[in-house]
């Protein structure tokens, strides 16, 4: 297991280096000069100011030197200085990362509880009214865009009922609607995945053998059916959490949630490259770490994965 973790950590380093190289090339080779933009745009900038900005942020250096300096600073945890606010990138992103993590974890909990429960009931009550209703509702939810769900939730629970604040206020009540809005589509997918996997597992020969041996239904369900059915669901939830941790732009915009998704959009509009690099580097690192944790969890659930 130790060798496996070491190998995955080595892969994470390679993925981070590859991602930062590609992103660095894209940001600094594409048309547009961040120093000119900061100085007032192409038609209004002062050449002296542009030169000072390039000197301050190292933008006049060859591209390979800029990347080398970025990589060295990254190894020490330094993400550089923001072009606009002239503050440390890590200082700016820290509270936004915390907000995004809160939103992503809340959405994943809703996904797992609602999607898993609905999928399990649909599989156990196959071809019943419960199964048909779950299939209909999940199909309907998958077809709705996230921004439509967000606006509908605001219209009903904020404007009509007044149960929740319209925009983020930092407390638990303002977290509910963004998390539900973000979770509905994924919960529907989890329900469909859970139902399909459970139905397939319940048809397997080893389940029939367990029933024939006289094991109590609860033992068969928990020890054999659920344990083998949740592996693809856990994998999907891990990938979904990794994507959510990278920011949920639409939901953050609708509910004015101060996360990394909005920060990334503002940074792209302002050509604020240190923020863009910081957000993407963080997102890739979180995604790789979560993938490793999901693999370890799947290996713990299924001995065949450990042996392979």
Coordinates of C-alpha atoms in Angstrom, one line a residue, residues 28-299:
X28 CA 1.8 33.9 -21.9
X29 CA 1.7 33.0 -25.6
X30 CA -1.8 34.1 -26.4
X31 CA -2.4 37.7 -27.6
X32 CA -2.6 40.4 -25.0
X33 CA -0.1 42.0 -22.6
X34 CA -1.1 41.9 -18.9
X35 CA 1.3 44.9 -18.2
X36 CA -0.4 47.0 -20.8
X37 CA -3.8 46.1 -19.5
X38 CA -2.8 47.0 -16.0
X39 CA -1.4 50.3 -17.2
X40 CA -4.7 51.3 -18.8
X41 CA -5.1 49.4 -22.1
X42 CA -3.3 49.6 -25.4
X43 CA -4.4 53.1 -26.2
X44 CA -4.0 54.7 -22.8
X45 CA -0.9 53.2 -21.2
X46 CA 2.3 55.0 -20.3
X47 CA 5.4 53.1 -21.6
X48 CA 7.3 54.0 -18.4
X49 CA 4.5 52.5 -16.3
X50 CA 4.4 49.4 -18.5
X51 CA 8.1 48.9 -18.2
X52 CA 7.9 49.3 -14.4
X53 CA 5.1 46.7 -14.2
X54 CA 7.1 44.2 -16.4
X55 CA 10.1 44.7 -14.1
X56 CA 8.1 44.3 -10.9
X57 CA 6.3 41.1 -12.1
X58 CA 9.2 39.7 -14.1
X59 CA 7.1 39.8 -17.4
X60 CA 10.1 41.0 -19.4
X61 CA 12.0 37.8 -18.7
X62 CA 12.1 34.9 -21.3
X63 CA 9.2 32.6 -20.9
X64 CA 11.3 29.6 -19.6
X65 CA 12.8 31.8 -16.9
X66 CA 9.3 33.0 -15.8
X67 CA 8.1 29.4 -15.6
X68 CA 11.2 28.3 -13.7
X69 CA 10.8 31.1 -11.1
X70 CA 7.1 30.2 -10.8
X71 CA 7.9 26.5 -10.3
X72 CA 10.6 27.2 -7.6
X73 CA 8.2 29.5 -5.8
X74 CA 5.4 27.0 -6.1
X75 CA 7.5 24.3 -4.3
X76 CA 7.8 26.7 -1.3
X77 CA 4.1 27.4 -1.4
X78 CA 4.4 30.8 -2.9
X79 CA 1.8 31.4 -5.7
X80 CA 3.1 34.8 -6.5
X81 CA 1.7 38.3 -6.3
X82 CA -1.7 39.3 -7.7
X83 CA -1.5 41.9 -10.6
X84 CA -4.5 43.9 -9.6
X85 CA -4.6 44.1 -5.8
X86 CA -0.8 43.6 -5.3
X87 CA -1.4 41.1 -2.6
X88 CA -0.2 37.5 -2.2
X89 CA -2.3 35.1 -4.3
X90 CA -2.5 32.6 -1.5
X91 CA -3.8 35.3 0.8
X92 CA -6.5 36.2 -1.7
X93 CA -7.5 32.6 -2.6
X94 CA -7.6 31.2 1.0
X95 CA -11.0 32.4 2.0
X96 CA -12.5 31.7 -1.5
X97 CA -11.1 28.2 -1.3
X98 CA -12.8 27.7 2.0
X99 CA -16.1 28.9 0.7
X100 CA -15.8 26.6 -2.3
X101 CA -14.9 23.7 -0.1
X102 CA -18.0 24.3 2.1
X103 CA -20.3 24.5 -0.9
X104 CA -18.7 21.4 -2.6
X105 CA -18.9 19.2 0.6
X106 CA -22.5 20.2 1.3
X107 CA -23.5 19.4 -2.3
X108 CA -21.7 16.0 -2.2
X109 CA -23.5 15.1 1.1
X110 CA -26.8 15.9 -0.6
X111 CA -25.8 13.9 -3.7
X112 CA -24.8 10.8 -1.6
X113 CA -27.7 10.8 0.8
X114 CA -30.5 11.7 -1.6
X115 CA -29.2 10.0 -4.8
X116 CA -28.0 6.8 -2.9
X117 CA -31.3 6.4 -1.0
X118 CA -33.5 7.0 -4.1
X119 CA -31.4 4.6 -6.2
X120 CA -31.5 1.9 -3.5
X121 CA -35.3 2.1 -3.0
X122 CA -35.8 2.0 -6.8
X123 CA -33.6 -1.1 -7.1
X124 CA -35.2 -2.9 -4.1
X125 CA -38.7 -2.0 -5.4
X126 CA -38.0 -2.7 -9.0
X127 CA -40.8 -2.1 -11.5
X128 CA -43.0 -0.6 -8.7
X129 CA -44.5 2.8 -8.6
X130 CA -41.4 3.9 -6.5
X131 CA -39.1 2.7 -9.3
X132 CA -41.1 4.4 -12.0
X133 CA -41.4 7.6 -10.0
X134 CA -37.6 7.7 -9.3
X135 CA -36.8 7.1 -12.9
X136 CA -39.2 9.9 -14.0
X137 CA -38.0 12.4 -11.5
X138 CA -34.3 11.7 -12.0
X139 CA -34.7 12.0 -15.8
X140 CA -36.5 15.3 -15.3
X141 CA -33.7 16.6 -13.0
X142 CA -31.0 15.6 -15.4
X143 CA -32.6 17.5 -18.2
X144 CA -32.7 20.8 -16.2
X145 CA -29.8 23.2 -16.6
X146 CA -28.2 24.2 -13.3
X147 CA -29.0 27.9 -13.7
X148 CA -32.7 27.2 -14.2
X149 CA -32.7 25.1 -11.0
X150 CA -31.0 27.9 -9.2
X151 CA -33.5 30.6 -10.4
X152 CA -36.5 28.3 -9.6
X153 CA -35.2 27.7 -6.1
X154 CA -34.7 31.4 -5.6
X155 CA -38.2 32.2 -6.9
X156 CA -40.0 29.7 -4.7
X157 CA -38.0 29.5 -1.5
X158 CA -36.7 33.1 -1.4
X159 CA -39.2 35.3 -3.1
X160 CA -42.4 33.4 -2.4
X161 CA -41.7 31.8 1.0
X162 CA -38.9 33.9 2.3
X163 CA -37.2 30.9 4.0
X164 CA -33.7 31.7 2.8
X165 CA -31.7 34.8 2.0
X166 CA -31.4 35.8 -1.7
X167 CA -27.6 36.2 -1.7
X168 CA -24.8 34.7 0.4
X169 CA -24.5 36.1 3.9
X170 CA -21.9 33.6 5.2
X171 CA -24.2 31.6 7.5
X172 CA -25.7 28.1 7.2
X173 CA -29.0 29.3 5.8
X174 CA -27.4 30.9 2.8
X175 CA -25.5 27.6 2.0
X176 CA -28.7 25.5 1.6
X177 CA -30.0 26.7 -1.7
X178 CA -26.6 26.9 -3.5
X179 CA -25.8 23.3 -2.3
X180 CA -29.2 21.9 -3.3
X181 CA -29.0 23.7 -6.7
X182 CA -25.5 22.3 -7.3
X183 CA -26.5 18.8 -6.1
X184 CA -29.8 18.1 -7.9
X185 CA -28.4 17.0 -11.3
X186 CA -25.6 14.9 -9.7
X187 CA -28.0 13.3 -7.2
X188 CA -30.2 12.2 -10.1
X189 CA -27.2 10.7 -11.8
X190 CA -26.2 9.0 -8.6
X191 CA -29.7 7.5 -8.2
X192 CA -29.6 6.1 -11.7
X193 CA -26.1 4.7 -11.2
X194 CA -27.0 3.2 -7.8
X195 CA -30.2 1.6 -9.1
X196 CA -28.5 0.1 -12.2
X197 CA -25.5 -1.3 -10.2
X198 CA -27.7 -2.8 -7.5
X199 CA -30.0 -4.5 -10.0
X200 CA -27.0 -6.0 -11.8
X201 CA -25.4 -7.2 -8.5
X202 CA -28.6 -8.7 -7.2
X203 CA -28.7 -10.9 -10.4
X204 CA -25.2 -12.2 -9.7
X205 CA -24.7 -15.9 -8.9
X206 CA -23.0 -15.2 -5.6
X207 CA -26.0 -13.3 -4.3
X208 CA -28.3 -16.3 -5.3
X209 CA -25.8 -18.5 -3.4
X210 CA -25.9 -16.3 -0.3
X211 CA -29.7 -16.4 -0.3
X212 CA -29.7 -20.2 -0.9
X213 CA -27.4 -20.6 2.1
X214 CA -30.1 -19.1 4.3
X215 CA -28.4 -15.8 5.1
X216 CA -30.8 -13.2 6.5
X217 CA -32.0 -10.7 3.9
X218 CA -30.4 -7.8 5.8
X219 CA -27.0 -9.5 5.8
X220 CA -27.2 -10.2 2.1
X221 CA -28.2 -6.6 1.4
X222 CA -25.5 -4.9 3.5
X223 CA -22.6 -7.4 3.2
X224 CA -22.9 -8.4 -0.4
X225 CA -25.3 -6.2 -2.4
X226 CA -24.5 -2.7 -1.1
X227 CA -20.8 -3.4 -0.6
X228 CA -20.4 -4.3 -4.2
X229 CA -22.8 -1.7 -5.5
X230 CA -21.4 1.4 -4.0
X231 CA -17.9 1.1 -5.6
X232 CA -18.9 2.9 -8.9
X233 CA -21.0 5.4 -6.9
X234 CA -18.0 6.2 -4.7
X235 CA -15.9 6.6 -7.8
X236 CA -18.4 9.0 -9.3
X237 CA -18.8 11.0 -6.1
X238 CA -15.0 11.4 -5.8
X239 CA -14.8 12.7 -9.4
X240 CA -17.8 15.0 -8.8
X241 CA -16.2 16.4 -5.6
X242 CA -13.0 17.0 -7.4
X243 CA -14.8 19.0 -10.1
X244 CA -16.8 21.0 -7.6
X245 CA -13.7 21.9 -5.6
X246 CA -12.4 23.6 -8.7
X247 CA -15.3 26.1 -8.5
X248 CA -18.9 26.1 -9.6
X249 CA -19.2 29.2 -11.6
X250 CA -22.9 29.3 -12.5
X251 CA -24.1 28.5 -8.9
X252 CA -21.6 31.0 -7.4
X253 CA -22.8 33.7 -9.8
X254 CA -26.5 33.1 -9.1
X255 CA -26.1 33.1 -5.3
X256 CA -23.2 35.6 -5.2
X257 CA -21.1 32.9 -3.5
X258 CA -17.6 34.2 -3.0
X259 CA -15.7 31.1 -4.3
X260 CA -12.9 30.3 -6.7
X261 CA -15.2 30.1 -9.7
X262 CA -16.0 33.8 -9.6
X263 CA -12.4 34.6 -8.8
X264 CA -11.3 32.7 -11.9
X265 CA -13.7 34.5 -14.2
X266 CA -12.6 37.9 -12.8
X267 CA -9.0 36.9 -13.3
X268 CA -9.5 35.8 -16.9
X269 CA -11.2 39.1 -17.7
X270 CA -8.4 41.1 -16.1
X271 CA -5.6 39.0 -17.5
X272 CA -4.6 38.4 -13.9
X273 CA -2.4 35.4 -14.6
X274 CA -1.1 34.6 -11.1
X275 CA -4.7 34.1 -9.9
X276 CA -5.5 31.9 -12.9
X277 CA -2.4 29.8 -12.3
X278 CA -3.2 29.5 -8.6
X279 CA -6.8 28.4 -9.1
X280 CA -5.9 25.8 -11.7
X281 CA -2.9 24.5 -9.8
X282 CA -5.1 24.1 -6.7
X283 CA -7.9 22.4 -8.7
X284 CA -5.6 19.9 -10.3
X285 CA -3.9 19.1 -7.0
X286 CA -7.2 18.5 -5.2
X287 CA -8.5 16.4 -8.1
X288 CA -5.5 14.1 -8.1
X289 CA -5.5 13.7 -4.3
X290 CA -9.2 12.9 -4.3
X291 CA -8.8 10.4 -7.1
X292 CA -6.1 8.7 -5.0
X293 CA -8.4 8.6 -1.9
X294 CA -11.2 7.2 -3.9
X295 CA -8.9 4.4 -5.3
X296 CA -7.9 3.6 -1.7
X297 CA -11.5 3.5 -0.6
X298 CA -12.5 1.2 -3.5
X299 CA -9.6 -1.1 -2.7

